[in-house]
XYZ file of C-alpha atoms in Angstrom:
486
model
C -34.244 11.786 -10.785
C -33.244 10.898 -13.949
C -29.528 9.821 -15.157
C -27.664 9.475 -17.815
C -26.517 5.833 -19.381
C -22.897 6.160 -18.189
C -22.632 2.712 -19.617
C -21.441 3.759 -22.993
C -19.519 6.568 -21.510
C -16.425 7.178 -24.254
C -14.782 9.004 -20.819
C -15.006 6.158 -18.352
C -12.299 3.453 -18.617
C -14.162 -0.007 -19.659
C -12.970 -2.066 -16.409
C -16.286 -0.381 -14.561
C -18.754 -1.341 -16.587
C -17.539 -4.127 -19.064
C -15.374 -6.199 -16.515
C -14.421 -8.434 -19.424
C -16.056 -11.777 -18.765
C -14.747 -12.760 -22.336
C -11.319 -11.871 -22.029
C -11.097 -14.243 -18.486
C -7.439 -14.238 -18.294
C -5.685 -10.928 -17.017
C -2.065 -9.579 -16.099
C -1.625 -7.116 -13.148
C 1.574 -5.135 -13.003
C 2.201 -3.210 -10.413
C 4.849 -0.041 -11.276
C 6.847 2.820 -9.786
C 7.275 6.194 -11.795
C 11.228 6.763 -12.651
C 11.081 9.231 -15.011
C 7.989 11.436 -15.231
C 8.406 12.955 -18.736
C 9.450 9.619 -20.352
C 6.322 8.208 -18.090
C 3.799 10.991 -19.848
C 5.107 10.788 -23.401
C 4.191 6.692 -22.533
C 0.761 7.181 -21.557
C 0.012 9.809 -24.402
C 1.144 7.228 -26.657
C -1.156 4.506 -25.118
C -3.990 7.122 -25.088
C -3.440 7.796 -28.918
C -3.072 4.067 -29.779
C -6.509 3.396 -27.799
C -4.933 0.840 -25.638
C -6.473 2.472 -22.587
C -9.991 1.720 -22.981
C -13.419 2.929 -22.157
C -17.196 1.918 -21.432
C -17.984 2.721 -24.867
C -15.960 0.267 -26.127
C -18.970 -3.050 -25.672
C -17.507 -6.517 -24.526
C -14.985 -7.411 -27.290
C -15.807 -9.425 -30.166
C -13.939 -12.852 -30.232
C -10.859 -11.248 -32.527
C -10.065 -8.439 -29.705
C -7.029 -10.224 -27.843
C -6.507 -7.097 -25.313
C -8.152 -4.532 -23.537
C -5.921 -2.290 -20.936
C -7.098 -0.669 -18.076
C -4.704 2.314 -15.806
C -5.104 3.619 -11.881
C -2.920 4.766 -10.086
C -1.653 5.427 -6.026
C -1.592 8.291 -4.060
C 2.119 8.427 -4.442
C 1.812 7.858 -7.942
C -0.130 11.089 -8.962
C 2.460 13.029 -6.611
C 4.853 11.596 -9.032
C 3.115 12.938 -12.124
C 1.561 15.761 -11.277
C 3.553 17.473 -8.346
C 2.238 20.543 -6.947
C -1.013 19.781 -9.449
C -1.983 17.108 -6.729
C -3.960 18.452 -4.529
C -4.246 16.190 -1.572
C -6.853 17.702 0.642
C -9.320 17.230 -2.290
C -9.190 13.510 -2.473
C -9.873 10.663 0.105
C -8.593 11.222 3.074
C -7.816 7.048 3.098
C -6.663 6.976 -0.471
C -3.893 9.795 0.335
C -2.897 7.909 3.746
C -2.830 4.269 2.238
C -3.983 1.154 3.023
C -0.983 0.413 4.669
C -0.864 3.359 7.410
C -1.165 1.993 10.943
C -4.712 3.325 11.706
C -6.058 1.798 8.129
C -4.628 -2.059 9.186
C -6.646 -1.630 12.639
C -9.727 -0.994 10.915
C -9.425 -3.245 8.147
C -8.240 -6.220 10.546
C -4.636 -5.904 8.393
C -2.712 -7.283 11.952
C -1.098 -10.984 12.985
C -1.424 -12.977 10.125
C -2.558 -10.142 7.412
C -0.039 -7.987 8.548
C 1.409 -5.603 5.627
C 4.670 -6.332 6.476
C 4.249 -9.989 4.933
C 2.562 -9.073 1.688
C 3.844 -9.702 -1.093
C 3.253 -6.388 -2.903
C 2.092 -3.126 -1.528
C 3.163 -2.889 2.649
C 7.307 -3.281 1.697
C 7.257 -1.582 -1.480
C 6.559 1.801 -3.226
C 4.371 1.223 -5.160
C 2.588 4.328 -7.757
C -0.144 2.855 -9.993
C -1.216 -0.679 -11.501
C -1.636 -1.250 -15.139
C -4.385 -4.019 -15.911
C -4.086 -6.035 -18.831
C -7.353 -8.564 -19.759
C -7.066 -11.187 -22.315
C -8.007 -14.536 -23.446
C -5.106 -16.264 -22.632
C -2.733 -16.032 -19.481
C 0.144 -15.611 -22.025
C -1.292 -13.018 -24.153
C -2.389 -10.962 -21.148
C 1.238 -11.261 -19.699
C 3.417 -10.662 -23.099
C 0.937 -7.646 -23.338
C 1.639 -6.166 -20.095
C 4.880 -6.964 -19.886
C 5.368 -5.694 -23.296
C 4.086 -1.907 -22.344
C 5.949 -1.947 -18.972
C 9.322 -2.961 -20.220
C 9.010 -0.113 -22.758
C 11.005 3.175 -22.181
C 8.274 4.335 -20.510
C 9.758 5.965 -17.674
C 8.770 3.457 -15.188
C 9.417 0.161 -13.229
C 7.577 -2.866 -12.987
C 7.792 -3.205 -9.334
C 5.528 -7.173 -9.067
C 3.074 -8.728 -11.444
C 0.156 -11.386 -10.790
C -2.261 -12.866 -12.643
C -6.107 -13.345 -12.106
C -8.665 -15.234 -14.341
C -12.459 -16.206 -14.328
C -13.384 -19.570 -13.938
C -16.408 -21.008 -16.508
C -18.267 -22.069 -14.196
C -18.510 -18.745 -11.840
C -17.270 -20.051 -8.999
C -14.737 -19.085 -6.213
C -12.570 -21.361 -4.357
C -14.410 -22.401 -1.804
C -17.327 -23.742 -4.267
C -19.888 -20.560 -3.886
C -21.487 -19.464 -7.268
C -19.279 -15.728 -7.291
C -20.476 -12.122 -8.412
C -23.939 -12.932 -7.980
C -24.913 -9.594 -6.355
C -23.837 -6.402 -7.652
C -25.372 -2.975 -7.296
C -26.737 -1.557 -10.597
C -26.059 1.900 -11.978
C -29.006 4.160 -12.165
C -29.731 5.335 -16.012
C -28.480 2.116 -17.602
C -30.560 -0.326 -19.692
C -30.136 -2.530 -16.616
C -31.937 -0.325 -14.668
C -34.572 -0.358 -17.315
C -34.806 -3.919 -17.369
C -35.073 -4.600 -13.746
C -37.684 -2.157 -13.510
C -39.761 -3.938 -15.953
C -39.094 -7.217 -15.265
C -37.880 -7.131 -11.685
C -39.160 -4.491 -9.906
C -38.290 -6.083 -6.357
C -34.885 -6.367 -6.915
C -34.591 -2.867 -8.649
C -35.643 -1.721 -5.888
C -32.812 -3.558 -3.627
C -30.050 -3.230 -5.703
C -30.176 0.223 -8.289
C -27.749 2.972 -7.022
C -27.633 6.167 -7.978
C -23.769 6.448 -10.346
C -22.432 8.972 -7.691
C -22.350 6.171 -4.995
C -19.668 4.704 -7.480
C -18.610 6.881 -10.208
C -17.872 10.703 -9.289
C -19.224 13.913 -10.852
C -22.895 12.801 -10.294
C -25.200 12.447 -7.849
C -25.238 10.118 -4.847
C -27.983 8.728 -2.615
C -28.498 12.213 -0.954
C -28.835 13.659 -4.314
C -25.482 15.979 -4.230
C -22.418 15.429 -5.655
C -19.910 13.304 -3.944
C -16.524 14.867 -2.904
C -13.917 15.074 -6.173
C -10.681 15.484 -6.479
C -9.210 18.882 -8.050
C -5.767 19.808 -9.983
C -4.310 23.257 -10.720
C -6.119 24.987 -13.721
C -2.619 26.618 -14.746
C -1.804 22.540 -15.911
C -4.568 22.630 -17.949
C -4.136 25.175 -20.495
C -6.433 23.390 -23.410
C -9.155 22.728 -21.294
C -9.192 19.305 -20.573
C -10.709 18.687 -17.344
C -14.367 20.562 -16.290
C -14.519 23.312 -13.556
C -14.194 21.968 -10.320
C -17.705 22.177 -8.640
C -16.726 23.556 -5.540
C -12.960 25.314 -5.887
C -13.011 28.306 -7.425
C -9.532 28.597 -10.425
C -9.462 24.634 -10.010
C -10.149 21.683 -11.992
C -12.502 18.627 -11.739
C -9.865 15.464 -12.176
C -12.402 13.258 -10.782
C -15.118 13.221 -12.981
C -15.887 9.746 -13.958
C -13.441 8.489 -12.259
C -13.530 6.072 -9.503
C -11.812 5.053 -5.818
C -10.209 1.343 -6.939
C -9.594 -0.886 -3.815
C -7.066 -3.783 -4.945
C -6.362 -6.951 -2.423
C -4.680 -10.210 -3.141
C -6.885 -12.963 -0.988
C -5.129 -16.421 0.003
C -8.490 -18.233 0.081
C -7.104 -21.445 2.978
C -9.377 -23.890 0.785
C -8.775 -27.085 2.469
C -9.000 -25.654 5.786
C -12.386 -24.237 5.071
C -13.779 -27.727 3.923
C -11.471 -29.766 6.948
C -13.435 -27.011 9.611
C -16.904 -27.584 8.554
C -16.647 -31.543 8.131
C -14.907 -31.563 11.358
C -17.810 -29.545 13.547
C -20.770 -31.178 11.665
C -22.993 -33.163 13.189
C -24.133 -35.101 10.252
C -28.205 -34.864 11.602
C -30.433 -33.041 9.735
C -29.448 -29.069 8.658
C -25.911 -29.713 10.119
C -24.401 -31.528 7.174
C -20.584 -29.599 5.936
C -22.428 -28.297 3.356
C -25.304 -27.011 5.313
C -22.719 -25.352 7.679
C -20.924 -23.808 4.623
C -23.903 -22.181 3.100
C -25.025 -20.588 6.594
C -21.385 -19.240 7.061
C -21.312 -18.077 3.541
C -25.146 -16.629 3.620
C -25.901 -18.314 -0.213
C -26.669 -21.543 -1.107
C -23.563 -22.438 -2.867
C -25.299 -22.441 -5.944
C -25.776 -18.975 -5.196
C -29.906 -19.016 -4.007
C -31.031 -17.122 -1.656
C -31.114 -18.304 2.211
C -34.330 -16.288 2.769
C -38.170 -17.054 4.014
C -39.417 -14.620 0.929
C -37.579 -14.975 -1.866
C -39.806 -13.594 -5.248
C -40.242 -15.911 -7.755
C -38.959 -13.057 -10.364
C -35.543 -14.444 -9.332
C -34.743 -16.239 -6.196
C -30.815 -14.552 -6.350
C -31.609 -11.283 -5.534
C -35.367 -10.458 -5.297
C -35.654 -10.649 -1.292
C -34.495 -9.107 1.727
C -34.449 -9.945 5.247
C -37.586 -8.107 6.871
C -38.990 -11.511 7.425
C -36.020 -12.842 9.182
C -34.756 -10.544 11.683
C -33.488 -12.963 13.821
C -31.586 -14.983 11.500
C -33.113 -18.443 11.080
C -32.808 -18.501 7.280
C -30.048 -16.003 6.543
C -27.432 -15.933 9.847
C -27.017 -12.556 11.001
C -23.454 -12.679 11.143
C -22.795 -14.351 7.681
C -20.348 -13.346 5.222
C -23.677 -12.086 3.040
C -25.722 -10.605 5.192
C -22.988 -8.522 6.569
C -21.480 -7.167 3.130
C -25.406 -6.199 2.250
C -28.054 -5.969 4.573
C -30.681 -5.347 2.423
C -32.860 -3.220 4.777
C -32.887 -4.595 7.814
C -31.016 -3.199 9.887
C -33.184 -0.116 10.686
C -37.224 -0.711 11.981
C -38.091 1.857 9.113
C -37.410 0.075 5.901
C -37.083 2.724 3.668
C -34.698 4.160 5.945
C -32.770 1.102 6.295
C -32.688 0.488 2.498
C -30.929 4.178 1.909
C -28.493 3.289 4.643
C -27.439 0.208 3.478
C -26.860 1.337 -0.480
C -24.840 4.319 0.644
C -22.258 1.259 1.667
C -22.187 -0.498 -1.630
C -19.380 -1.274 -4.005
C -18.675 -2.797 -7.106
C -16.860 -5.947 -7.771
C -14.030 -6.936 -10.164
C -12.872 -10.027 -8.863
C -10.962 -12.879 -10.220
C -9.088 -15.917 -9.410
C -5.729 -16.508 -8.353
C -3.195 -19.923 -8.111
C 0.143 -19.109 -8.027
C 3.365 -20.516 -5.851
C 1.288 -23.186 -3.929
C -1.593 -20.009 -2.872
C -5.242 -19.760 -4.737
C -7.411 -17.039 -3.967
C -8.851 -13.959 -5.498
C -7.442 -10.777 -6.995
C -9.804 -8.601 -5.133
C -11.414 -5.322 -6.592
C -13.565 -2.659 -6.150
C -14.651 0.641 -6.910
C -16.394 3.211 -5.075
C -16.724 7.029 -4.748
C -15.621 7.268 -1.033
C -12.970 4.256 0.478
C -14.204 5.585 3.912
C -17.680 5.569 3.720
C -17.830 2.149 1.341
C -15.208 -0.359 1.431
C -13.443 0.936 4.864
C -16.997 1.117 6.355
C -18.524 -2.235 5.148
C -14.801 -4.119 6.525
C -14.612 -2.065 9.986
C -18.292 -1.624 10.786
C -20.004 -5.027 9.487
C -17.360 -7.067 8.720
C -14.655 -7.240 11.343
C -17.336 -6.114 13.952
C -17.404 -8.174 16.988
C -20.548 -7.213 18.490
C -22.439 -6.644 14.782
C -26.040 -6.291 15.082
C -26.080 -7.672 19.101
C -24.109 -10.688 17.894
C -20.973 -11.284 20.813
C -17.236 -12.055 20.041
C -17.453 -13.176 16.186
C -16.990 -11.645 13.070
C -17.612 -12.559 9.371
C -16.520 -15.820 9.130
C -15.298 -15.903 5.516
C -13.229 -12.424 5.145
C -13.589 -11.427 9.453
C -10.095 -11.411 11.114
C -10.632 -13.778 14.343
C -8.564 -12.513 17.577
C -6.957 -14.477 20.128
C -7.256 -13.686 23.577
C -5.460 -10.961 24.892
C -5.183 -8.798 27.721
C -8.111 -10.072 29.900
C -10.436 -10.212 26.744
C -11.528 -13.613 25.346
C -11.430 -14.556 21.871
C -13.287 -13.457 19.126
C -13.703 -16.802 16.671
C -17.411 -17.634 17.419
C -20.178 -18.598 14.956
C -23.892 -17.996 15.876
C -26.886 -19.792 13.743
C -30.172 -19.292 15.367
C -32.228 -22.095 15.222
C -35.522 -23.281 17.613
C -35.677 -24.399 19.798
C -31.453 -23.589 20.533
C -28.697 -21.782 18.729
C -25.886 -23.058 17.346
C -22.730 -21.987 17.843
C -19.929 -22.941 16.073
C -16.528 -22.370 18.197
C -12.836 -21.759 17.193
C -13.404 -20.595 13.675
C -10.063 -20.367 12.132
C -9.044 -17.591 9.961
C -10.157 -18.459 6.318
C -8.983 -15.929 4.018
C -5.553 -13.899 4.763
C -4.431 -10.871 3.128
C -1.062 -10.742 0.744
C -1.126 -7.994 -0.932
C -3.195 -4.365 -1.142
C -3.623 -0.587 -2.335
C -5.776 1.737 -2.332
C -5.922 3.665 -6.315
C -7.656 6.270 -7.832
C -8.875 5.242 -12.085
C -8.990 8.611 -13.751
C -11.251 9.370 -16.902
C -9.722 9.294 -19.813
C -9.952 12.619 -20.128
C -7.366 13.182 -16.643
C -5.532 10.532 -17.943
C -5.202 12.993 -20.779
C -4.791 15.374 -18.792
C -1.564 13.888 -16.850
C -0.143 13.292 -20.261
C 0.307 16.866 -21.138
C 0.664 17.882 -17.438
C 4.463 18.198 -17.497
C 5.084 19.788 -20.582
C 2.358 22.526 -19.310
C 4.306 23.016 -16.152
C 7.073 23.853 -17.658
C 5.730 26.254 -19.945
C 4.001 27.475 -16.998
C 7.361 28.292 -15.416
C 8.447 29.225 -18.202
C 6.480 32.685 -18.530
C 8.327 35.750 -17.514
C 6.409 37.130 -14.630
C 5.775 40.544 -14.204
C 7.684 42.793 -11.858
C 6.369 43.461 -8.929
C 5.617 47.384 -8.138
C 8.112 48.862 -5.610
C 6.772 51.795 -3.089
C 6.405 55.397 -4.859
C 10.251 56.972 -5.119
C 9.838 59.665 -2.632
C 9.469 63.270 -4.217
């Protein structure tokens, strides 16, 4: 099937595609909708100003201090658009929350990742986040802060910061970002195809398994959200596919996940140099790299790798049982590049209907360090819930027994009857290893789910109050009253 290069898509905003590794420093602020007509006449300002910014706008030039980037909350386009939001169109997750009791359970949000001691997001009401990327940590904040202290109809409910580190790295050491799936149509597509077919074939998705209005692995089009045609009297938005009189506000748009990760570095590093042995393959680095699933120069623990590029050409057909890669490692759960299913071709659509994209970036502030967790997809249930409930915080993943991923995995303590779940398993001949009492590494402190419109809904929920009132505004005809009797 053939696609279209979405990457220089004038209607998809530039975070997705551009992630702006030259602009390292960014500003998140995190609002709540006051006022929505002050709020609208805002954003159609930023529109008009082109501070909201899309694909087609190529990774800025050295003079280009800012780029700005707008999603927003379930609550947050109630807000806006009122009875234009049509909640049975969207994500079922994304209009429940991330904080709803039945989303912590599967997402391991309890004990010490409990909402109720975030610091944004499980105590607060929170409607959309405003992303501002920039060279400098001060540029990014005076820029932010700058278009949410503005009489814009809104308050600035918490703001944190996020950067990328020169060297690539995340806090525990690991070369970061080193896998990511690529969009179908793009001139990375074209490249891996002709330099690197192998890993084409591992890691190119189809755009509707992350950007809606396009086809997904199945070949249809995923499940988009839909607004009230009488808001849209210009014709902003397309038809929706599937409602009849209703519009398409999800076209190239995309499901943004957005978690603040304490990363407990020291504890990490104290663990493995406590339980190493020190003999051969059982140094603390050794033990890192098998919990982790990378080298932490970010090659591949794998009996094939291709010598096209030893990051991403291989999978783990050849090492079903773990010896190279640990079944239960933070890697090989998040992605496991057909294995999981005897029929590889089989396995291989599986696993990419699971994949997201990454837009992560480094945290230190009040004594924490950690990432500033995101991701987009074009279903939270079937991608990000999936990969943390299913592969992630499963205990019994793959015929492993009472462990779960031991970087992001929330261990359990015993409880009723039940034993605890905090065990490590790396095969190895002629016994396994098993590393006991892993700790909890990474803890959650702060988390939404959003939605990042087009620019064209964005648009769209500009002009969307000013068209509902002329909509009520229009005399409406009488109605016809029974026959007067002869």
């Amino acid at each position: 099937m053939e696609y279209p290069d979405l990457s220089v898509s004038p209607n998809i905003q530039g975070i997705f595609f551009r992630g702006y590794t030259k602009l390292d420093q960014a500003a998140y602020g995190f609002f709540k909708v006051t006022d929505r007509a002050a709020f609208q006449r805002w954003l159609d300002g930023m529109l008009a100003g082109g501070r909201i910014t899309s694909a087609a706008e190529k990774q800025p030039a050295d003079s280009v201090q800012n780029r700005m980037n707008i999603a927003f909350t379930a609550p947050g386009l109630k807000a806006l658009l009122e009875d234009g939001f049509l909640g049975e169109s969207y994500d079922h997750s994304f209009t429940g929350g991330m904080v709803a009791p039945e989303r912590s359970r599967i997402l391991g949000d309890v004990d010490a990742n409990d909402p109720r001691h975030w610091h944004w997001g499980g105590h607060d009401e929170i409607h959309g986040v405003l992303m501002s990327f920039a060279p400098t940590k001060e540029v990014a904040r005076d820029e932010l802060l700058a278009c949410l202290c503005a009489n814009n109809g809104a308050d600035c409910v918490h703001h944190s910061f996020g950067g990328l580190e020169r060297t690539h790295k995340e806090p525990f050491g690991f070369l970061d970002g080193v896998s990511q799936p690529v969009v179908a149509g793009t001139p990375r597509e074209t490249f891996l195809k002709r330099e690197r077919p192998k890993e084409a074939k591992l890691m190119v998705v189809p755009p509707g398994e992350l950007i809606l209005g396009y086809p997904d692995g199945t070949g249809k089009l995923p499940e988009t959200p839909a607004t009230s045609a009488g808001l849209d009297p210009d014709g902003i938005l397309p038809p929706h596919p599937t409602w009849n009189e209703r519009r398409d506000f999800g076209k190239d748009g995309s499901y943004l996940v957005f978690r603040t990760l304490e990363q407990h570095v020291d504890a990490f590093w104290d663990y493995v140099n406590e339980v190493a042995t020190g003999e051969e393959n059982d140094t603390p680095i050794d033990l890192a790299e098998k919990m982790v699933g990378r080298g932490m120069d970010g090659r591949a623990l794998a009996p094939n790798p291709d010598a096209e590029n030893n990051n991403n050409s291989f999978d783990f057909t050849d090492d079903r049982d773990g010896k190279f890669c640990p079944i239960g490692s933070h890697v090989r759960r998040g992605n496991n590049r057909a294995v999981n299913i005897r029929n590889e071709k089989v396995s291989l659509d599986v696993t990419q209907r699971h994949r997201i994209l990454r837009r992560a970036r480094i945290y230190e502030e009040e004594g924490e360090t950690g990432l500033q967790f995101i991701c987009f997809q074009a279903s939270i249930v079937r991608q990000f819930e999936f990969m943390q409930s299913t592969w992630c915080n499963n205990a019994f993943f793959q015929g492993l027994q009472k462990e779960v991923d031991p970087i992001i995995g929330t261990p359990r303590a015993p409880r009723g009857g039940v034993g605890p779940v905090d065990r490590f398993t790396i095969p190895r001949t002629p016994y396994r290893r098993v590393l006991k009492s892993v700790p909890q590494f990474v803890t959650v402190k702060g988390g939404a789910y959003f939605f990042m419109p087009s620019l064209d809904a964005l648009r769209f929920v500009a002009q969307s109050c000013a068209a509902a009132t002329a909509l009520k505004s229009v005399p409406r005809a009488p109605e016809e009253g029974p026959a007067d009797a002869l």
